[in-house]
Amino acid sequence: MEDKPFPLLGGSKPHLEKLTLGITRILESSPGVTEVTIIEKAPAERHMISSWEQKNNCVLPEDVKNFYLMTNGFHMTWSVKLDEQTIPLGSMAINSISKLTQLNQSSMYSLPNAPTLADLEDDSNEASEDQPEKPHFDSRSVIFELDSCNGNGKVCLVYKSGKPALAQDTEIWFLDRALYWHFLTDTFTAYYRLLITHLGLPQWQYAFTSYGMSPQAKQWFNMYKPITYNTNLLTEETDCFVNKLDPSKVFKSKNKTLIPKKKGPVQTTGAQKGPSGPSTSKSPSGSGNSVRK
């Protein structure tokens, strides 16, 4: 069966609803979300999995095998509509088993005369109390690419003990664009749930790094909060990045109160008249001049 896109808004197939963990209902209730689509893929055959294991001298974990026996890869996307313009936003992807290739064999790193990933090995990055030992680019680890993250990095299935690689030695790690490693989960199942519950938002993997996401990604996270994401992290030291608009203040009426102008004092020239006739004026000496009859 050929891969074909299947729109999910307004209805879904039962097996696709199970595959997406019911995330479509959440997307349907989100403002502005449109074009929620999943590319339906046929299940991988068992001989394809066995062939991959023999070729790479690695045993796939049971949860990874079960995933490929349900669907040979995964790709779900959704967009938002802003100002009558549709913008692609969410993307959730896992490579098919034929594209589950070893990282150092990827075409991106096979440029002529380019240094290999093993040349970038840094033994100073060892395990700590809160972080397990990081993967190695040399033969000490075997690394396979699960998702290219739209060019923002790579999510990898990592065998920590080298070849022959055993299923119990696997972990899921994120390799950022600067080629630094960041631990994600112990198992593929835990990572898959992480992928779905973060809605495939751009750069969501950087929430698990020490330097976090870009300002633009924080804006999208503020609009479409992931299910399991701690939104308090968005407000920590990010006030200068995230715009917080209060519509009640932005569109508040600004009617000016008219204040009556005060009239200034009237100036008169010459002698002032009293109420019963001409008033008396003082002489320079201070004595009044009487009016003759």
PDB file of C-alpha atoms in Angstrom:
ATOM      1  CA  MET A   1       0.000   0.000   0.000  1.00  0.00           C
ATOM      2  CA  GLU A   2       1.336   3.421  -0.940  1.00  0.00           C
ATOM      3  CA  ASP A   3       1.741   6.129   1.672  1.00  0.00           C
ATOM      4  CA  LYS A   4      -1.072   8.641   1.411  1.00  0.00           C
ATOM      5  CA  PRO A   5      -2.078  11.655   3.472  1.00  0.00           C
ATOM      6  CA  PHE A   6      -5.267  11.275   5.480  1.00  0.00           C
ATOM      7  CA  PRO A   7      -7.049  14.357   6.877  1.00  0.00           C
ATOM      8  CA  LEU A   8      -8.015  13.868  10.521  1.00  0.00           C
ATOM      9  CA  LEU A   9     -10.224  16.870  11.280  1.00  0.00           C
ATOM     10  CA  GLY A  10     -13.879  15.920  11.433  1.00  0.00           C
ATOM     11  CA  GLY A  11     -13.237  12.188  11.687  1.00  0.00           C
ATOM     12  CA  SER A  12     -10.583   9.509  11.935  1.00  0.00           C
ATOM     13  CA  LYS A  13      -9.957   5.832  11.380  1.00  0.00           C
ATOM     14  CA  PRO A  14      -9.884   3.808  14.609  1.00  0.00           C
ATOM     15  CA  HIS A  15      -6.320   2.539  14.150  1.00  0.00           C
ATOM     16  CA  LEU A  16      -5.077   6.058  13.360  1.00  0.00           C
ATOM     17  CA  GLU A  17      -6.865   7.401  16.426  1.00  0.00           C
ATOM     18  CA  LYS A  18      -5.069   4.760  18.499  1.00  0.00           C
ATOM     19  CA  LEU A  19      -1.754   5.571  16.841  1.00  0.00           C
ATOM     20  CA  THR A  20      -2.062   9.290  17.596  1.00  0.00           C
ATOM     21  CA  LEU A  21      -3.276   8.678  21.190  1.00  0.00           C
ATOM     22  CA  GLY A  22      -6.377  10.793  20.509  1.00  0.00           C
ATOM     23  CA  ILE A  23      -4.350  13.972  20.003  1.00  0.00           C
ATOM     24  CA  THR A  24      -6.611  15.040  17.129  1.00  0.00           C
ATOM     25  CA  ARG A  25      -9.435  15.913  19.540  1.00  0.00           C
ATOM     26  CA  ILE A  26      -7.143  18.334  21.351  1.00  0.00           C
ATOM     27  CA  LEU A  27      -5.998  19.904  18.089  1.00  0.00           C
ATOM     28  CA  GLU A  28      -9.595  20.247  16.902  1.00  0.00           C
ATOM     29  CA  SER A  29     -10.442  22.283  20.012  1.00  0.00           C
ATOM     30  CA  SER A  30      -7.428  24.577  19.611  1.00  0.00           C
ATOM     31  CA  PRO A  31      -8.050  28.009  18.037  1.00  0.00           C
ATOM     32  CA  GLY A  32      -6.938  28.470  14.451  1.00  0.00           C
ATOM     33  CA  VAL A  33      -5.795  24.873  13.895  1.00  0.00           C
ATOM     34  CA  THR A  34      -6.438  23.504  10.420  1.00  0.00           C
ATOM     35  CA  GLU A  35      -5.232  20.821   8.003  1.00  0.00           C
ATOM     36  CA  VAL A  36      -4.456  18.152  10.605  1.00  0.00           C
ATOM     37  CA  THR A  37      -3.062  15.364   8.422  1.00  0.00           C
ATOM     38  CA  ILE A  38      -1.373  12.024   8.957  1.00  0.00           C
ATOM     39  CA  ILE A  39       0.430  10.104   6.212  1.00  0.00           C
ATOM     40  CA  GLU A  40      -0.963   6.601   6.481  1.00  0.00           C
ATOM     41  CA  LYS A  41       1.763   3.956   6.194  1.00  0.00           C
ATOM     42  CA  ALA A  42       1.513   0.205   5.835  1.00  0.00           C
ATOM     43  CA  PRO A  43       2.961  -1.969   8.624  1.00  0.00           C
ATOM     44  CA  ALA A  44       6.508  -3.235   8.175  1.00  0.00           C
ATOM     45  CA  GLU A  45       6.873  -6.957   7.565  1.00  0.00           C
ATOM     46  CA  ARG A  46       8.787  -9.089  10.035  1.00  0.00           C
ATOM     47  CA  HIS A  47      11.454 -10.019   7.515  1.00  0.00           C
ATOM     48  CA  MET A  48      12.220  -6.298   7.052  1.00  0.00           C
ATOM     49  CA  ILE A  49      12.917  -5.983  10.781  1.00  0.00           C
ATOM     50  CA  SER A  50      15.052  -9.138  10.817  1.00  0.00           C
ATOM     51  CA  SER A  51      16.979  -7.925   7.779  1.00  0.00           C
ATOM     52  CA  TRP A  52      17.672  -4.574   9.467  1.00  0.00           C
ATOM     53  CA  GLU A  53      18.947  -6.289  12.625  1.00  0.00           C
ATOM     54  CA  GLN A  54      21.268  -8.574  10.683  1.00  0.00           C
ATOM     55  CA  LYS A  55      22.582  -5.754   8.504  1.00  0.00           C
ATOM     56  CA  ASN A  56      23.370  -3.446  11.434  1.00  0.00           C
ATOM     57  CA  ASN A  57      24.303  -6.153  13.980  1.00  0.00           C
ATOM     58  CA  CYS A  58      21.849  -4.592  16.425  1.00  0.00           C
ATOM     59  CA  VAL A  59      18.757  -5.976  18.164  1.00  0.00           C
ATOM     60  CA  LEU A  60      15.796  -3.605  18.108  1.00  0.00           C
ATOM     61  CA  PRO A  61      13.929  -3.077  21.405  1.00  0.00           C
ATOM     62  CA  GLU A  62      10.533  -4.760  21.577  1.00  0.00           C
ATOM     63  CA  ASP A  63       8.627  -1.466  21.675  1.00  0.00           C
ATOM     64  CA  VAL A  64      10.389  -0.311  18.494  1.00  0.00           C
ATOM     65  CA  LYS A  65       9.562  -3.616  16.786  1.00  0.00           C
ATOM     66  CA  ASN A  66       5.915  -3.365  17.816  1.00  0.00           C
ATOM     67  CA  PHE A  67       5.768   0.184  16.483  1.00  0.00           C
ATOM     68  CA  TYR A  68       7.081  -0.808  13.057  1.00  0.00           C
ATOM     69  CA  LEU A  69       4.733  -3.809  12.965  1.00  0.00           C
ATOM     70  CA  MET A  70       1.872  -1.324  13.380  1.00  0.00           C
ATOM     71  CA  THR A  71       3.136   1.349  10.982  1.00  0.00           C
ATOM     72  CA  ASN A  72       6.366   1.605   9.004  1.00  0.00           C
ATOM     73  CA  GLY A  73       7.147   5.127  10.136  1.00  0.00           C
ATOM     74  CA  PHE A  74       5.013   8.032  11.277  1.00  0.00           C
ATOM     75  CA  HIS A  75       4.357  11.530   9.961  1.00  0.00           C
ATOM     76  CA  MET A  76       1.614  13.842  11.245  1.00  0.00           C
ATOM     77  CA  THR A  77       1.339  17.564  10.513  1.00  0.00           C
ATOM     78  CA  TRP A  78      -0.996  20.450  11.318  1.00  0.00           C
ATOM     79  CA  SER A  79      -1.225  24.116  10.409  1.00  0.00           C
ATOM     80  CA  VAL A  80      -2.675  27.337  11.800  1.00  0.00           C
ATOM     81  CA  LYS A  81      -4.658  29.989   9.990  1.00  0.00           C
ATOM     82  CA  LEU A  82      -3.617  33.557  10.746  1.00  0.00           C
ATOM     83  CA  ASP A  83      -4.984  36.542   8.825  1.00  0.00           C
ATOM     84  CA  GLU A  84      -6.460  34.271   6.123  1.00  0.00           C
ATOM     85  CA  GLN A  85      -3.022  32.687   5.619  1.00  0.00           C
ATOM     86  CA  THR A  86      -2.294  29.027   6.386  1.00  0.00           C
ATOM     87  CA  ILE A  87       1.039  28.464   8.152  1.00  0.00           C
ATOM     88  CA  PRO A  88       2.488  24.925   8.628  1.00  0.00           C
ATOM     89  CA  LEU A  89       3.355  24.565  12.311  1.00  0.00           C
ATOM     90  CA  GLY A  90       3.243  21.140  13.998  1.00  0.00           C
ATOM     91  CA  SER A  91       5.205  18.169  12.692  1.00  0.00           C
ATOM     92  CA  MET A  92       5.588  14.737  14.302  1.00  0.00           C
ATOM     93  CA  ALA A  93       7.783  12.238  12.465  1.00  0.00           C
ATOM     94  CA  ILE A  94       9.601   8.939  12.941  1.00  0.00           C
ATOM     95  CA  ASN A  95      11.657   7.462  10.112  1.00  0.00           C
ATOM     96  CA  SER A  96      10.616   4.241   8.433  1.00  0.00           C
ATOM     97  CA  ILE A  97      12.797   1.230   9.132  1.00  0.00           C
ATOM     98  CA  SER A  98      14.518   1.620   5.759  1.00  0.00           C
ATOM     99  CA  LYS A  99      15.507   5.177   6.741  1.00  0.00           C
ATOM    100  CA  LEU A 100      16.601   4.203  10.245  1.00  0.00           C
ATOM    101  CA  THR A 101      20.211   4.693   9.225  1.00  0.00           C
ATOM    102  CA  GLN A 102      23.364   4.956  11.272  1.00  0.00           C
ATOM    103  CA  LEU A 103      24.271   8.564  11.990  1.00  0.00           C
ATOM    104  CA  ASN A 104      27.833   8.494  10.687  1.00  0.00           C
ATOM    105  CA  GLN A 105      26.523   7.016   7.436  1.00  0.00           C
ATOM    106  CA  SER A 106      24.129   9.886   6.807  1.00  0.00           C
ATOM    107  CA  SER A 107      24.749  11.831   3.604  1.00  0.00           C
ATOM    108  CA  MET A 108      24.817  15.096   5.572  1.00  0.00           C
ATOM    109  CA  TYR A 109      28.106  14.079   7.171  1.00  0.00           C
ATOM    110  CA  SER A 110      29.797  12.480   4.131  1.00  0.00           C
ATOM    111  CA  LEU A 111      31.138  15.620   2.482  1.00  0.00           C
ATOM    112  CA  PRO A 112      34.483  15.265   0.664  1.00  0.00           C
ATOM    113  CA  ASN A 113      37.523  15.875   2.904  1.00  0.00           C
ATOM    114  CA  ALA A 114      35.227  16.737   5.802  1.00  0.00           C
ATOM    115  CA  PRO A 115      36.144  15.702   9.362  1.00  0.00           C
ATOM    116  CA  THR A 116      34.259  12.720  10.704  1.00  0.00           C
ATOM    117  CA  LEU A 117      32.040  12.805  13.767  1.00  0.00           C
ATOM    118  CA  ALA A 118      34.644  10.764  15.626  1.00  0.00           C
ATOM    119  CA  ASP A 119      37.036  13.715  15.242  1.00  0.00           C
ATOM    120  CA  LEU A 120      34.626  15.775  17.342  1.00  0.00           C
ATOM    121  CA  GLU A 121      34.723  13.353  20.259  1.00  0.00           C
ATOM    122  CA  ASP A 122      35.097  15.066  23.641  1.00  0.00           C
ATOM    123  CA  ASP A 123      35.843  12.738  26.540  1.00  0.00           C
ATOM    124  CA  SER A 124      35.255  15.516  29.076  1.00  0.00           C
ATOM    125  CA  ASN A 125      31.474  15.064  28.782  1.00  0.00           C
ATOM    126  CA  GLU A 126      31.034  12.133  31.130  1.00  0.00           C
ATOM    127  CA  ALA A 127      28.063  11.063  33.221  1.00  0.00           C
ATOM    128  CA  SER A 128      26.867  13.113  36.180  1.00  0.00           C
ATOM    129  CA  GLU A 129      24.324  12.615  38.931  1.00  0.00           C
ATOM    130  CA  ASP A 130      21.439  14.092  36.955  1.00  0.00           C
ATOM    131  CA  GLN A 131      22.604  13.077  33.452  1.00  0.00           C
ATOM    132  CA  PRO A 132      23.619   9.658  32.130  1.00  0.00           C
ATOM    133  CA  GLU A 133      26.804   9.199  30.143  1.00  0.00           C
ATOM    134  CA  LYS A 134      26.540  10.932  26.798  1.00  0.00           C
ATOM    135  CA  PRO A 135      26.794   8.992  23.537  1.00  0.00           C
ATOM    136  CA  HIS A 136      30.084   8.745  21.692  1.00  0.00           C
ATOM    137  CA  PHE A 137      30.579   9.374  17.991  1.00  0.00           C
ATOM    138  CA  ASP A 138      33.193   6.625  17.767  1.00  0.00           C
ATOM    139  CA  SER A 139      32.710   2.854  17.981  1.00  0.00           C
ATOM    140  CA  ARG A 140      31.773   2.984  21.681  1.00  0.00           C
ATOM    141  CA  SER A 141      28.189   3.898  20.684  1.00  0.00           C
ATOM    142  CA  VAL A 142      25.955   2.984  17.760  1.00  0.00           C
ATOM    143  CA  ILE A 143      23.592   5.798  16.784  1.00  0.00           C
ATOM    144  CA  PHE A 144      20.546   5.683  14.479  1.00  0.00           C
ATOM    145  CA  GLU A 145      18.487   8.671  13.337  1.00  0.00           C
ATOM    146  CA  LEU A 146      14.796   8.576  14.253  1.00  0.00           C
ATOM    147  CA  ASP A 147      13.841  12.123  13.227  1.00  0.00           C
ATOM    148  CA  SER A 148      15.681  14.973  11.482  1.00  0.00           C
ATOM    149  CA  CYS A 149      13.507  17.565  13.336  1.00  0.00           C
ATOM    150  CA  ASN A 150      13.125  19.716  10.195  1.00  0.00           C
ATOM    151  CA  GLY A 151      16.787  20.690  10.353  1.00  0.00           C
ATOM    152  CA  ASN A 152      16.721  21.766  14.016  1.00  0.00           C
ATOM    153  CA  GLY A 153      18.725  18.755  15.185  1.00  0.00           C
ATOM    154  CA  LYS A 154      18.338  14.977  15.287  1.00  0.00           C
ATOM    155  CA  VAL A 155      16.489  12.605  17.595  1.00  0.00           C
ATOM    156  CA  CYS A 156      18.502   9.395  17.804  1.00  0.00           C
ATOM    157  CA  LEU A 157      18.148   5.820  18.967  1.00  0.00           C
ATOM    158  CA  VAL A 158      21.441   5.229  20.779  1.00  0.00           C
ATOM    159  CA  TYR A 159      23.051   1.896  21.641  1.00  0.00           C
ATOM    160  CA  LYS A 160      25.452   2.677  24.482  1.00  0.00           C
ATOM    161  CA  SER A 161      27.635  -0.440  24.340  1.00  0.00           C
ATOM    162  CA  GLY A 162      28.684  -0.634  20.684  1.00  0.00           C
ATOM    163  CA  LYS A 163      28.315  -3.675  18.434  1.00  0.00           C
ATOM    164  CA  PRO A 164      26.971  -6.248  18.779  1.00  0.00           C
ATOM    165  CA  ALA A 165      24.265  -3.998  20.219  1.00  0.00           C
ATOM    166  CA  LEU A 166      21.648  -5.331  22.626  1.00  0.00           C
ATOM    167  CA  ALA A 167      18.100  -4.047  22.977  1.00  0.00           C
ATOM    168  CA  GLN A 168      18.415  -3.263  26.701  1.00  0.00           C
ATOM    169  CA  ASP A 169      21.305  -0.860  26.044  1.00  0.00           C
ATOM    170  CA  THR A 170      19.220   1.691  24.124  1.00  0.00           C
ATOM    171  CA  GLU A 171      18.251   5.265  25.019  1.00  0.00           C
ATOM    172  CA  ILE A 172      16.724   8.190  23.128  1.00  0.00           C
ATOM    173  CA  TRP A 173      18.894  11.313  22.808  1.00  0.00           C
ATOM    174  CA  PHE A 174      18.636  14.666  21.046  1.00  0.00           C
ATOM    175  CA  LEU A 175      21.628  15.953  19.065  1.00  0.00           C
ATOM    176  CA  ASP A 176      21.357  19.722  18.548  1.00  0.00           C
ATOM    177  CA  ARG A 177      22.778  21.700  15.640  1.00  0.00           C
ATOM    178  CA  ALA A 178      25.957  22.411  17.584  1.00  0.00           C
ATOM    179  CA  LEU A 179      26.458  18.610  17.958  1.00  0.00           C
ATOM    180  CA  TYR A 180      25.816  18.590  21.703  1.00  0.00           C
ATOM    181  CA  TRP A 181      23.894  15.674  23.227  1.00  0.00           C
ATOM    182  CA  HIS A 182      20.778  16.035  25.404  1.00  0.00           C
ATOM    183  CA  PHE A 183      19.054  13.093  27.096  1.00  0.00           C
ATOM    184  CA  LEU A 184      15.351  12.604  26.359  1.00  0.00           C
ATOM    185  CA  THR A 185      14.046   9.202  27.541  1.00  0.00           C
ATOM    186  CA  ASP A 186      15.087   5.676  28.480  1.00  0.00           C
ATOM    187  CA  THR A 187      12.684   3.953  26.075  1.00  0.00           C
ATOM    188  CA  PHE A 188      11.150   4.508  22.653  1.00  0.00           C
ATOM    189  CA  THR A 189       7.628   4.290  24.119  1.00  0.00           C
ATOM    190  CA  ALA A 190       8.336   7.143  26.511  1.00  0.00           C
ATOM    191  CA  TYR A 191       9.775   9.220  23.669  1.00  0.00           C
ATOM    192  CA  TYR A 192       6.758   8.557  21.445  1.00  0.00           C
ATOM    193  CA  ARG A 193       4.426   9.822  24.154  1.00  0.00           C
ATOM    194  CA  LEU A 194       6.682  12.858  24.577  1.00  0.00           C
ATOM    195  CA  LEU A 195       6.495  13.553  20.845  1.00  0.00           C
ATOM    196  CA  ILE A 196       2.701  13.316  20.747  1.00  0.00           C
ATOM    197  CA  THR A 197       1.993  15.290  23.905  1.00  0.00           C
ATOM    198  CA  HIS A 198       4.235  18.156  22.735  1.00  0.00           C
ATOM    199  CA  LEU A 199       2.001  18.392  19.637  1.00  0.00           C
ATOM    200  CA  GLY A 200       5.034  18.423  17.344  1.00  0.00           C
ATOM    201  CA  LEU A 201       5.584  22.126  18.043  1.00  0.00           C
ATOM    202  CA  PRO A 202       8.707  23.625  16.440  1.00  0.00           C
ATOM    203  CA  GLN A 203      11.917  23.056  18.437  1.00  0.00           C
ATOM    204  CA  TRP A 204      10.101  21.318  21.300  1.00  0.00           C
ATOM    205  CA  GLN A 205      13.187  19.140  21.863  1.00  0.00           C
ATOM    206  CA  TYR A 206      15.102  22.253  22.978  1.00  0.00           C
ATOM    207  CA  ALA A 207      12.900  22.385  26.083  1.00  0.00           C
ATOM    208  CA  PHE A 208      15.141  19.566  27.338  1.00  0.00           C
ATOM    209  CA  THR A 209      18.362  21.512  26.818  1.00  0.00           C
ATOM    210  CA  SER A 210      20.081  23.864  29.238  1.00  0.00           C
ATOM    211  CA  TYR A 211      19.653  26.873  26.933  1.00  0.00           C
ATOM    212  CA  GLY A 212      16.031  26.285  25.948  1.00  0.00           C
ATOM    213  CA  MET A 213      14.022  27.285  22.923  1.00  0.00           C
ATOM    214  CA  SER A 214      14.213  30.298  20.630  1.00  0.00           C
ATOM    215  CA  PRO A 215      11.957  33.324  21.303  1.00  0.00           C
ATOM    216  CA  GLN A 216       9.737  32.416  18.337  1.00  0.00           C
ATOM    217  CA  ALA A 217       9.275  28.843  19.588  1.00  0.00           C
ATOM    218  CA  LYS A 218       8.333  30.216  23.022  1.00  0.00           C
ATOM    219  CA  GLN A 219       5.615  32.294  21.374  1.00  0.00           C
ATOM    220  CA  TRP A 220       4.100  29.190  19.763  1.00  0.00           C
ATOM    221  CA  PHE A 221       4.354  27.283  23.052  1.00  0.00           C
ATOM    222  CA  ASN A 222       2.535  30.155  24.746  1.00  0.00           C
ATOM    223  CA  MET A 223      -0.322  29.888  22.218  1.00  0.00           C
ATOM    224  CA  TYR A 224      -0.551  26.080  21.983  1.00  0.00           C
ATOM    225  CA  LYS A 225       0.595  24.748  25.331  1.00  0.00           C
ATOM    226  CA  PRO A 226       1.712  21.099  25.209  1.00  0.00           C
ATOM    227  CA  ILE A 227      -0.183  18.653  27.369  1.00  0.00           C
ATOM    228  CA  THR A 228       2.691  17.710  29.672  1.00  0.00           C
ATOM    229  CA  TYR A 229       4.745  20.866  29.361  1.00  0.00           C
ATOM    230  CA  ASN A 230       5.367  22.897  32.516  1.00  0.00           C
ATOM    231  CA  THR A 231       4.152  26.300  31.378  1.00  0.00           C
ATOM    232  CA  ASN A 232       5.793  27.938  34.404  1.00  0.00           C
ATOM    233  CA  LEU A 233       9.089  27.481  32.564  1.00  0.00           C
ATOM    234  CA  LEU A 234       7.859  29.868  29.908  1.00  0.00           C
ATOM    235  CA  THR A 235       7.712  32.745  32.373  1.00  0.00           C
ATOM    236  CA  GLU A 236      11.059  32.129  34.047  1.00  0.00           C
ATOM    237  CA  GLU A 237      13.554  34.662  32.728  1.00  0.00           C
ATOM    238  CA  THR A 238      11.563  35.047  29.524  1.00  0.00           C
ATOM    239  CA  ASP A 239       9.627  38.233  30.185  1.00  0.00           C
ATOM    240  CA  CYS A 240      11.815  40.023  27.679  1.00  0.00           C
ATOM    241  CA  PHE A 241      11.063  37.436  24.985  1.00  0.00           C
ATOM    242  CA  VAL A 242       7.366  36.580  25.298  1.00  0.00           C
ATOM    243  CA  ASN A 243       4.916  39.336  24.495  1.00  0.00           C
ATOM    244  CA  LYS A 244       1.947  39.251  26.847  1.00  0.00           C
ATOM    245  CA  LEU A 245      -0.904  41.320  25.454  1.00  0.00           C
ATOM    246  CA  ASP A 246      -4.033  42.059  27.447  1.00  0.00           C
ATOM    247  CA  PRO A 247      -6.850  42.529  24.894  1.00  0.00           C
ATOM    248  CA  SER A 248      -8.961  44.398  27.450  1.00  0.00           C
ATOM    249  CA  LYS A 249      -6.210  46.990  27.709  1.00  0.00           C
ATOM    250  CA  VAL A 250      -5.219  47.062  24.063  1.00  0.00           C
ATOM    251  CA  PHE A 251      -8.738  47.733  22.848  1.00  0.00           C
ATOM    252  CA  LYS A 252      -9.885  49.791  25.843  1.00  0.00           C
ATOM    253  CA  SER A 253     -11.893  52.887  24.913  1.00  0.00           C
ATOM    254  CA  LYS A 254      -9.991  56.109  25.380  1.00  0.00           C
ATOM    255  CA  ASN A 255     -12.823  58.710  25.486  1.00  0.00           C
ATOM    256  CA  LYS A 256     -11.454  62.058  26.583  1.00  0.00           C
ATOM    257  CA  THR A 257     -13.440  64.098  29.120  1.00  0.00           C
ATOM    258  CA  LEU A 258     -14.051  67.586  27.856  1.00  0.00           C
ATOM    259  CA  ILE A 259     -12.852  70.200  30.336  1.00  0.00           C
ATOM    260  CA  PRO A 260     -14.456  73.689  29.948  1.00  0.00           C
ATOM    261  CA  LYS A 261     -11.965  76.385  29.302  1.00  0.00           C
ATOM    262  CA  LYS A 262     -11.666  79.102  31.944  1.00  0.00           C
ATOM    263  CA  LYS A 263     -12.182  82.644  30.746  1.00  0.00           C
ATOM    264  CA  GLY A 264      -9.351  84.992  31.569  1.00  0.00           C
ATOM    265  CA  PRO A 265      -9.821  88.359  33.387  1.00  0.00           C
ATOM    266  CA  VAL A 266     -11.196  91.201  31.278  1.00  0.00           C
ATOM    267  CA  GLN A 267      -8.833  94.142  31.082  1.00  0.00           C
ATOM    268  CA  THR A 268     -10.305  97.675  30.772  1.00  0.00           C
ATOM    269  CA  THR A 269      -8.650 100.947  29.822  1.00  0.00           C
ATOM    270  CA  GLY A 270      -9.245 104.315  31.409  1.00  0.00           C
ATOM    271  CA  ALA A 271     -11.308 105.053  34.525  1.00  0.00           C
ATOM    272  CA  GLN A 272     -13.543 102.310  35.923  1.00  0.00           C
ATOM    273  CA  LYS A 273     -17.183 103.131  36.543  1.00  0.00           C
ATOM    274  CA  GLY A 274     -18.797 102.337  39.825  1.00  0.00           C
ATOM    275  CA  PRO A 275     -22.334 101.136  40.270  1.00  0.00           C
ATOM    276  CA  SER A 276     -23.783 104.664  40.755  1.00  0.00           C
ATOM    277  CA  GLY A 277     -21.688 106.681  38.352  1.00  0.00           C
ATOM    278  CA  PRO A 278     -18.125 107.524  37.700  1.00  0.00           C
ATOM    279  CA  SER A 279     -15.739 106.255  40.297  1.00  0.00           C
ATOM    280  CA  THR A 280     -13.176 108.320  41.997  1.00  0.00           C
ATOM    281  CA  SER A 281      -9.579 107.954  41.012  1.00  0.00           C
ATOM    282  CA  LYS A 282      -6.620 108.487  43.209  1.00  0.00           C
ATOM    283  CA  SER A 283      -4.106 111.169  42.556  1.00  0.00           C
ATOM    284  CA  PRO A 284      -0.447 110.460  42.577  1.00  0.00           C
ATOM    285  CA  SER A 285      -0.348 111.862  46.103  1.00  0.00           C
ATOM    286  CA  GLY A 286      -2.943 109.382  47.287  1.00  0.00           C
ATOM    287  CA  SER A 287      -5.786 111.920  47.950  1.00  0.00           C
ATOM    288  CA  GLY A 288      -9.063 111.629  46.122  1.00  0.00           C
ATOM    289  CA  ASN A 289     -10.325 114.363  43.781  1.00  0.00           C
ATOM    290  CA  SER A 290     -13.956 115.211  44.491  1.00  0.00           C
ATOM    291  CA  VAL A 291     -16.411 115.535  41.627  1.00  0.00           C
ATOM    292  CA  ARG A 292     -17.906 118.970  41.370  1.00  0.00           C
ATOM    293  CA  LYS A 293     -21.607 119.357  40.963  1.00  0.00           C
TER     294      LYS A 293
END
